[in-house]
mmCIF file of C-alpha atoms in Angstrom:
data_model
loop_
_atom_site.group_PDB
_atom_site.id
_atom_site.type_symbol
_atom_site.label_atom_id
_atom_site.label_comp_id
_atom_site.label_asym_id
_atom_site.label_seq_id
_atom_site.Cartn_x
_atom_site.Cartn_y
_atom_site.Cartn_z
ATOM 1 C CA MET A 1 51.430 57.777 80.522
ATOM 2 C CA ALA A 2 55.237 58.759 79.943
ATOM 3 C CA ALA A 3 55.850 57.386 77.019
ATOM 4 C CA ALA A 4 53.116 59.262 75.060
ATOM 5 C CA LEU A 5 53.424 62.409 76.259
ATOM 6 C CA LEU A 6 57.404 61.827 75.319
ATOM 7 C CA ALA A 7 56.048 60.721 71.845
ATOM 8 C CA ASN A 8 53.831 64.014 71.805
ATOM 9 C CA ALA A 9 57.477 66.450 73.144
ATOM 10 C CA LEU A 10 59.254 64.754 70.860
ATOM 11 C CA TYR A 11 57.042 65.574 67.941
ATOM 12 C CA SER A 12 56.404 68.996 68.754
ATOM 13 C CA VAL A 13 60.171 69.966 68.042
ATOM 14 C CA GLY A 14 60.126 68.383 65.609
ATOM 15 C CA PHE A 15 58.066 69.576 63.683
ATOM 16 C CA VAL A 16 59.112 72.616 64.512
ATOM 17 C CA LEU A 17 62.192 72.362 63.902
ATOM 18 C CA GLU A 18 61.843 71.083 60.540
ATOM 19 C CA LYS A 19 59.639 74.152 60.023
ATOM 20 C CA ARG A 20 62.346 76.560 60.739
ATOM 21 C CA ALA A 21 64.353 74.767 59.132
ATOM 22 C CA LEU A 22 62.170 74.794 55.143
ATOM 23 C CA THR A 23 62.028 78.793 55.729
ATOM 24 C CA SER A 24 65.569 79.724 54.977
ATOM 25 C CA LEU A 25 65.437 77.083 51.878
ATOM 26 C CA PRO A 26 64.996 77.587 48.135
ATOM 27 C CA GLN A 27 60.904 76.722 47.915
ATOM 28 C CA VAL A 28 60.147 72.500 47.672
ATOM 29 C CA THR A 29 57.679 70.950 45.891
ATOM 30 C CA VAL A 30 56.338 67.822 45.439
ATOM 31 C CA ARG A 31 56.815 67.246 41.859
ATOM 32 C CA GLN A 32 61.224 67.317 42.562
ATOM 33 C CA PRO A 33 61.343 65.472 45.175
ATOM 34 C CA VAL A 34 65.337 65.070 44.398
ATOM 35 C CA ARG A 35 65.806 67.780 44.976
ATOM 36 C CA LEU A 36 63.649 68.866 48.434
ATOM 37 C CA LEU A 37 65.817 65.662 49.765
ATOM 38 C CA GLY A 38 68.975 67.440 48.486
ATOM 39 C CA LEU A 39 67.730 70.319 50.160
ATOM 40 C CA VAL A 40 66.612 68.914 53.835
ATOM 41 C CA LEU A 41 68.875 67.050 53.997
ATOM 42 C CA ARG A 42 72.113 69.641 53.569
ATOM 43 C CA SER A 43 70.431 71.598 56.760
ATOM 44 C CA PRO A 44 71.248 70.670 60.238
ATOM 45 C CA LEU A 45 68.593 71.290 61.886
ATOM 46 C CA TRP A 46 66.333 69.600 59.518
ATOM 47 C CA ILE A 47 68.123 66.344 60.490
ATOM 48 C CA GLY A 48 68.158 67.065 64.041
ATOM 49 C CA GLY A 49 63.924 67.473 63.650
ATOM 50 C CA SER A 50 64.123 64.352 62.133
ATOM 51 C CA LEU A 51 66.201 62.203 64.904
ATOM 52 C CA ALA A 52 63.307 63.835 67.229
ATOM 53 C CA LEU A 53 61.021 62.798 65.001
ATOM 54 C CA ALA A 54 62.274 59.612 64.431
ATOM 55 C CA SER A 55 62.535 59.378 68.525
ATOM 56 C CA GLY A 56 58.841 60.693 69.392
ATOM 57 C CA PHE A 57 58.033 57.187 66.206
ATOM 58 C CA ALA A 58 59.584 54.937 68.621
ATOM 59 C CA ALA A 59 57.872 55.956 71.551
ATOM 60 C CA GLN A 60 54.662 55.801 70.055
ATOM 61 C CA LEU A 61 55.904 52.132 69.589
ATOM 62 C CA ALA A 62 56.079 51.418 73.480
ATOM 63 C CA VAL A 63 52.454 53.402 73.594
ATOM 64 C CA TYR A 64 50.390 50.718 71.769
ATOM 65 C CA ARG A 65 51.877 47.727 73.399
ATOM 66 C CA THR A 66 50.012 49.102 76.876
ATOM 67 C CA LEU A 67 46.619 51.461 75.578
ATOM 68 C CA PRO A 68 44.254 50.852 73.639
ATOM 69 C CA ILE A 69 44.554 53.075 70.330
ATOM 70 C CA ALA A 70 41.507 55.541 71.684
ATOM 71 C CA ALA A 71 42.858 56.155 74.528
ATOM 72 C CA ALA A 72 45.880 56.401 72.846
ATOM 73 C CA GLN A 73 44.745 59.011 70.210
ATOM 74 C CA GLY A 74 43.186 61.395 72.898
ATOM 75 C CA ILE A 75 46.627 61.868 75.074
ATOM 76 C CA PHE A 76 48.895 62.188 71.405
ATOM 77 C CA VAL A 77 46.366 64.955 70.608
ATOM 78 C CA SER A 78 47.657 66.735 73.991
ATOM 79 C CA GLY A 79 50.529 67.312 71.833
ATOM 80 C CA LEU A 80 49.247 70.656 69.729
ATOM 81 C CA VAL A 81 49.367 71.807 72.561
ATOM 82 C CA LEU A 82 53.212 72.274 73.499
ATOM 83 C CA LEU A 83 53.222 73.041 69.584
ATOM 84 C CA VAL A 84 51.228 75.483 69.001
ATOM 85 C CA LEU A 85 53.459 77.282 72.161
ATOM 86 C CA LEU A 86 56.812 76.375 70.105
ATOM 87 C CA SER A 87 55.266 77.366 66.947
ATOM 88 C CA SER A 88 54.678 80.983 69.001
ATOM 89 C CA ARG A 89 58.274 80.930 70.574
ATOM 90 C CA LEU A 90 60.176 80.179 68.204
ATOM 91 C CA LEU A 91 58.697 80.747 65.309
ATOM 92 C CA GLY A 92 56.683 83.796 65.447
ATOM 93 C CA GLU A 93 53.816 83.004 64.733
ATOM 94 C CA GLU A 94 51.161 84.530 66.739
ATOM 95 C CA THR A 95 47.876 82.154 67.361
ATOM 96 C CA THR A 96 44.842 83.709 67.446
ATOM 97 C CA GLY A 97 41.400 83.797 69.706
ATOM 98 C CA ARG A 98 40.268 80.242 68.178
ATOM 99 C CA GLU A 99 43.207 78.709 68.420
ATOM 100 C CA ARG A 100 43.233 80.059 72.283
ATOM 101 C CA TYR A 101 39.862 77.830 73.191
ATOM 102 C CA ALA A 102 41.160 74.987 71.180
ATOM 103 C CA LEU A 103 43.889 74.999 72.907
ATOM 104 C CA GLY A 104 42.008 74.848 76.170
ATOM 105 C CA ALA A 105 39.544 72.740 74.523
ATOM 106 C CA ILE A 106 42.146 70.089 74.290
ATOM 107 C CA LEU A 107 43.255 70.122 77.643
ATOM 108 C CA ALA A 108 39.849 69.431 78.446
ATOM 109 C CA ALA A 109 39.836 66.052 75.581
ATOM 110 C CA LEU A 110 43.578 65.064 77.578
ATOM 111 C CA LEU A 111 41.641 65.447 81.412
ATOM 112 C CA MET A 112 38.479 63.398 79.955
ATOM 113 C CA VAL A 113 40.354 60.510 78.319
ATOM 114 C CA VAL A 114 43.414 60.456 81.227
ATOM 115 C CA LEU A 115 40.161 60.191 83.736
ATOM 116 C CA SER A 116 38.819 56.823 81.173
ATOM 117 C CA LEU A 117 41.591 55.178 82.061
ATOM 118 C CA ARG A 118 41.897 52.078 84.341
ATOM 119 C CA GLU A 119 44.750 49.962 85.004
ATOM 120 C CA GLY A 120 43.920 46.822 83.550
ATOM 121 C CA ALA A 121 40.263 47.107 82.548
ATOM 122 C CA ASP A 122 40.972 47.299 78.749
ATOM 123 C CA THR A 123 42.505 45.299 76.219
ATOM 124 C CA VAL A 124 45.051 45.919 74.494
ATOM 125 C CA SER A 125 44.691 43.519 71.364
ATOM 126 C CA GLN A 126 47.723 42.772 69.244
ATOM 127 C CA GLU A 127 46.225 41.621 66.464
ATOM 128 C CA ALA A 128 44.012 42.480 62.889
ATOM 129 C CA PRO A 129 43.155 40.126 60.461
ATOM 130 C CA TYR A 130 45.734 41.263 57.427
ATOM 131 C CA PRO A 131 42.378 41.622 54.316
ATOM 132 C CA LEU A 132 41.032 44.326 56.913
ATOM 133 C CA VAL A 133 43.734 46.655 57.413
ATOM 134 C CA LEU A 134 43.902 46.655 53.458
ATOM 135 C CA VAL A 135 40.595 47.301 52.781
ATOM 136 C CA VAL A 136 41.448 50.624 55.574
ATOM 137 C CA CYS A 137 44.523 51.084 54.690
ATOM 138 C CA VAL A 138 44.978 51.138 50.889
ATOM 139 C CA PRO A 139 41.381 53.254 50.035
ATOM 140 C CA SER A 140 42.768 56.026 52.658
ATOM 141 C CA LEU A 141 45.958 56.070 50.532
ATOM 142 C CA ALA A 142 44.481 56.960 47.705
ATOM 143 C CA ALA A 143 42.955 59.506 48.789
ATOM 144 C CA GLY A 144 45.349 61.341 50.920
ATOM 145 C CA VAL A 145 46.908 61.935 47.681
ATOM 146 C CA TRP A 146 44.453 62.773 45.170
ATOM 147 C CA LEU A 147 43.291 65.603 48.228
ATOM 148 C CA TYR A 148 47.331 66.833 47.762
ATOM 149 C CA ASN A 149 46.666 66.911 43.842
ATOM 150 C CA ALA A 150 43.539 68.256 43.993
ATOM 151 C CA ALA A 151 45.068 71.462 46.797
ATOM 152 C CA GLU A 152 48.339 71.712 44.027
ATOM 153 C CA ARG A 153 45.935 72.199 41.697
ATOM 154 C CA ARG A 154 44.185 75.102 43.248
ATOM 155 C CA SER A 155 47.322 76.628 43.974
ATOM 156 C CA ARG A 156 48.547 76.844 40.749
ATOM 157 C CA HIS A 157 46.165 79.159 39.747
ATOM 158 C CA ARG A 158 46.875 82.631 40.006
ATOM 159 C CA HIS A 159 43.724 84.111 40.965
ATOM 160 C CA ARG A 160 42.668 82.340 43.499
ATOM 161 C CA ALA A 161 42.776 82.861 47.154
ATOM 162 C CA PRO A 162 46.550 81.395 48.679
ATOM 163 C CA THR A 163 45.977 78.515 50.091
ATOM 164 C CA THR A 164 44.918 77.270 54.110
ATOM 165 C CA GLY A 165 46.759 74.565 54.797
ATOM 166 C CA VAL A 166 43.869 73.146 55.943
ATOM 167 C CA GLU A 167 43.338 70.630 52.619
ATOM 168 C CA TYR A 168 47.512 69.838 53.188
ATOM 169 C CA GLY A 169 46.685 69.414 56.313
ATOM 170 C CA VAL A 170 43.905 66.838 55.695
ATOM 171 C CA ALA A 171 45.582 65.062 53.595
ATOM 172 C CA VAL A 172 48.914 64.303 55.264
ATOM 173 C CA GLY A 173 46.589 63.197 58.218
ATOM 174 C CA LEU A 174 45.350 60.085 56.506
ATOM 175 C CA LEU A 175 49.049 58.746 55.243
ATOM 176 C CA TYR A 176 50.100 59.284 58.985
ATOM 177 C CA GLY A 177 47.026 58.056 59.547
ATOM 178 C CA VAL A 178 47.562 54.206 58.351
ATOM 179 C CA SER A 179 51.194 54.930 58.925
ATOM 180 C CA SER A 180 49.048 54.862 62.508
ATOM 181 C CA LEU A 181 47.740 51.616 61.930
ATOM 182 C CA ALA A 182 51.034 50.433 60.734
ATOM 183 C CA ILE A 183 52.735 51.194 63.924
ATOM 184 C CA LYS A 184 50.366 49.218 65.838
ATOM 185 C CA GLY A 185 50.494 46.189 63.831
ATOM 186 C CA VAL A 186 54.553 46.687 63.800
ATOM 187 C CA SER A 187 54.187 46.262 68.147
ATOM 188 C CA SER A 188 52.268 44.102 67.915
ATOM 189 C CA GLN A 189 54.669 41.463 65.971
ATOM 190 C CA LEU A 190 57.484 42.074 67.853
ATOM 191 C CA THR A 191 55.589 40.706 70.843
ATOM 192 C CA GLY A 192 55.900 37.534 69.261
ATOM 193 C CA HIS A 193 58.406 35.168 71.039
ATOM 194 C CA GLY A 194 61.265 35.251 69.766
ATOM 195 C CA LEU A 195 63.651 37.755 68.113
ATOM 196 C CA GLY A 196 63.896 36.394 64.384
ATOM 197 C CA GLY A 197 59.994 34.859 64.716
ATOM 198 C CA ALA A 198 58.996 38.511 65.011
ATOM 199 C CA ILE A 199 61.317 39.520 62.484
ATOM 200 C CA VAL A 200 59.330 36.465 59.755
ATOM 201 C CA GLY A 201 56.213 37.802 60.485
ATOM 202 C CA LEU A 202 56.557 41.462 60.146
ATOM 203 C CA LEU A 203 58.313 40.525 56.956
ATOM 204 C CA ARG A 204 54.738 37.993 55.392
ATOM 205 C CA SER A 205 52.302 41.077 57.212
ATOM 206 C CA PRO A 206 51.088 44.571 54.953
ATOM 207 C CA TYR A 207 52.510 46.909 57.831
ATOM 208 C CA PRO A 208 56.544 46.993 57.589
ATOM 209 C CA TYR A 209 55.081 48.345 53.392
ATOM 210 C CA LEU A 210 53.110 50.633 54.688
ATOM 211 C CA LEU A 211 55.479 52.416 57.047
ATOM 212 C CA LEU A 212 57.067 52.332 53.443
ATOM 213 C CA PHE A 213 54.954 53.566 51.555
ATOM 214 C CA THR A 214 53.115 56.700 54.122
ATOM 215 C CA GLY A 215 56.878 57.653 54.690
ATOM 216 C CA ALA A 216 58.291 58.067 52.159
ATOM 217 C CA PHE A 217 55.551 60.250 50.425
ATOM 218 C CA GLY A 218 54.985 60.852 53.301
ATOM 219 C CA LEU A 219 57.647 62.553 54.199
ATOM 220 C CA VAL A 220 57.179 65.041 50.842
ATOM 221 C CA MET A 221 54.529 65.582 50.963
ATOM 222 C CA SER A 222 54.325 67.787 54.440
ATOM 223 C CA GLN A 223 58.249 69.282 54.190
ATOM 224 C CA ALA A 224 56.666 70.916 50.647
ATOM 225 C CA ALA A 225 53.283 71.228 53.005
ATOM 226 C CA LEU A 226 54.622 72.807 55.414
ATOM 227 C CA GLN A 227 57.579 75.266 54.392
ATOM 228 C CA ARG A 228 53.305 76.922 53.063
ATOM 229 C CA CYS A 229 51.896 76.818 55.636
ATOM 230 C CA ARG A 230 51.673 77.979 59.878
ATOM 231 C CA ALA A 231 52.858 75.076 61.430
ATOM 232 C CA SER A 232 50.758 75.935 63.947
ATOM 233 C CA LEU A 233 47.972 76.074 61.839
ATOM 234 C CA ILE A 234 48.602 72.761 59.697
ATOM 235 C CA VAL A 235 50.341 70.139 62.546
ATOM 236 C CA PRO A 236 46.974 70.897 64.132
ATOM 237 C CA VAL A 237 44.779 70.027 61.408
ATOM 238 C CA CYS A 238 47.108 67.043 60.731
ATOM 239 C CA THR A 239 47.608 65.735 63.993
ATOM 240 C CA THR A 240 43.768 65.833 65.032
ATOM 241 C CA VAL A 241 42.922 63.751 61.354
ATOM 242 C CA THR A 242 44.891 60.809 62.714
ATOM 243 C CA CYS A 243 43.844 60.597 66.197
ATOM 244 C CA LEU A 244 40.345 60.862 64.552
ATOM 245 C CA TYR A 245 41.485 58.192 62.200
ATOM 246 C CA THR A 246 43.254 55.735 64.623
ATOM 247 C CA ALA A 247 41.491 55.893 66.622
ATOM 248 C CA VAL A 248 38.196 55.028 65.135
ATOM 249 C CA LEU A 249 39.662 52.723 62.662
ATOM 250 C CA GLY A 250 42.157 50.801 64.347
ATOM 251 C CA THR A 251 39.774 50.370 67.082
ATOM 252 C CA LEU A 252 37.617 48.500 65.005
ATOM 253 C CA SER A 253 40.694 46.868 62.506
ATOM 254 C CA PHE A 254 42.115 45.651 65.879
ATOM 255 C CA GLY A 255 38.796 44.968 67.589
ATOM 256 C CA GLU A 256 39.905 46.514 70.875
ATOM 257 C CA ALA A 257 36.612 46.642 73.420
ATOM 258 C CA LEU A 258 35.118 50.335 74.856
ATOM 259 C CA PRO A 259 35.355 50.550 78.449
ATOM 260 C CA GLN A 260 31.697 49.006 79.403
ATOM 261 C CA ASP A 261 31.252 51.088 82.930
ATOM 262 C CA PRO A 262 29.622 54.143 81.238
ATOM 263 C CA LEU A 263 30.867 57.274 83.773
ATOM 264 C CA ARG A 264 34.290 55.727 81.398
ATOM 265 C CA LEU A 265 32.725 54.978 78.088
ATOM 266 C CA ALA A 266 31.472 58.743 78.557
ATOM 267 C CA LEU A 267 34.557 59.537 78.986
ATOM 268 C CA ARG A 268 36.448 58.262 76.581
ATOM 269 C CA LEU A 269 33.698 59.195 73.509
ATOM 270 C CA ALA A 270 33.621 62.858 74.712
ATOM 271 C CA GLY A 271 37.031 63.655 74.961
ATOM 272 C CA ILE A 272 38.095 62.328 71.209
ATOM 273 C CA VAL A 273 34.327 64.617 70.403
ATOM 274 C CA LEU A 274 36.004 66.676 71.804
ATOM 275 C CA ALA A 275 39.554 67.135 69.746
ATOM 276 C CA VAL A 276 37.678 66.183 67.044
ATOM 277 C CA ALA A 277 35.980 69.742 68.002
ATOM 278 C CA VAL A 278 40.550 71.503 67.965
ATOM 279 C CA LEU A 279 40.426 70.396 64.031
ATOM 280 C CA LEU A 280 36.627 72.609 63.353
ATOM 281 C CA SER A 281 36.976 75.411 65.090
ATOM 282 C CA MET A 282 40.815 76.009 63.118
ATOM 283 C CA PRO A 283 40.886 79.358 61.032
ATOM 284 C CA LYS A 284 40.711 78.285 57.844
ATOM 285 C CA HIS A 285 42.588 81.520 56.701
ATOM 286 C CA ASP A 286 45.154 83.353 57.985
ATOM 287 C CA ARG A 287 45.128 86.590 57.972
ATOM 288 C CA ALA A 288 46.159 89.294 54.475
ATOM 289 C CA PRO A 289 48.675 91.681 56.070
ATOM 290 C CA ARG A 290 47.838 95.526 55.614
ATOM 291 C CA GLU A 291 49.126 97.450 53.277
ATOM 292 C CA PRO A 292 50.816 100.082 54.229
ATOM 293 C CA ILE A 293 49.809 103.462 53.429
ATOM 294 C CA GLY A 294 50.461 104.921 49.844
ATOM 295 C CA ALA A 295 52.046 101.606 49.219
ATOM 296 C CA ARG A 296 49.595 101.299 46.267
ATOM 297 C CA GLU A 297 51.055 104.833 44.889
ATOM 298 C CA LEU A 298 55.382 104.080 45.252
ATOM 299 C CA THR A 299 54.438 100.667 43.898
ATOM 300 C CA PRO A 300 56.199 101.578 40.158
ATOM 301 C CA PRO A 301 53.886 100.274 37.287
#
């Protein structure tokens, strides 16, 4: 629990710092990844955010070694509360009434998942068949990249409304969902006997290569999307998709059983469903700023 909450805090701080750094940089695009990396690596604030995210990754490894996947995802969703609060304070992003209701739903979902936990009663699986992992992950990666490219093409049309960021969040969330499964796999490999055996087993598995792919593509895609959209909108969408993907497909892939007790099972499933409702309740577009009175007359032809 402590490691999961620490990971939440580190991820929230990391995303907010990166967003703050990106607002002062020239516009970045996935079509120029080398330029994007060159810009962000020259920003101390962005580097600080990336270090916070990396520390959250380390905390997540500890979580997956001690908590079932479904329970861990329910707790990870609670990080949205801190993220929205930090976005409001540090980025000046206003939250709507719908987003505030979503925060209450997240807290309720966290409470349900926590109450469903019982020490020694839940099974934490450590293995998954590699072919099954690839069957789950490869189509998900392809779908995420395709959806992101489709959103990019639509945003370049001059007469279309400005992008909302939801499609970007879903696309990046699919990549990070695969990354989350890979993190679970890495944590299972590190429980092997001896450092040498653990490293050999890890290199023979698909997990480090999935992490390499999702790390490279996820970095470029998330930074371009984060610069264009509100962090308080795109990150909750991305996080909810990631948690749902990992909770459902991760539990199936690693063969982790749900609680046998009916009450605990109902609490855990209700918490996950309520967390998914956060995605559905998020606004699909930002309110357009009001045009000052007389601005049209003052604008030169």
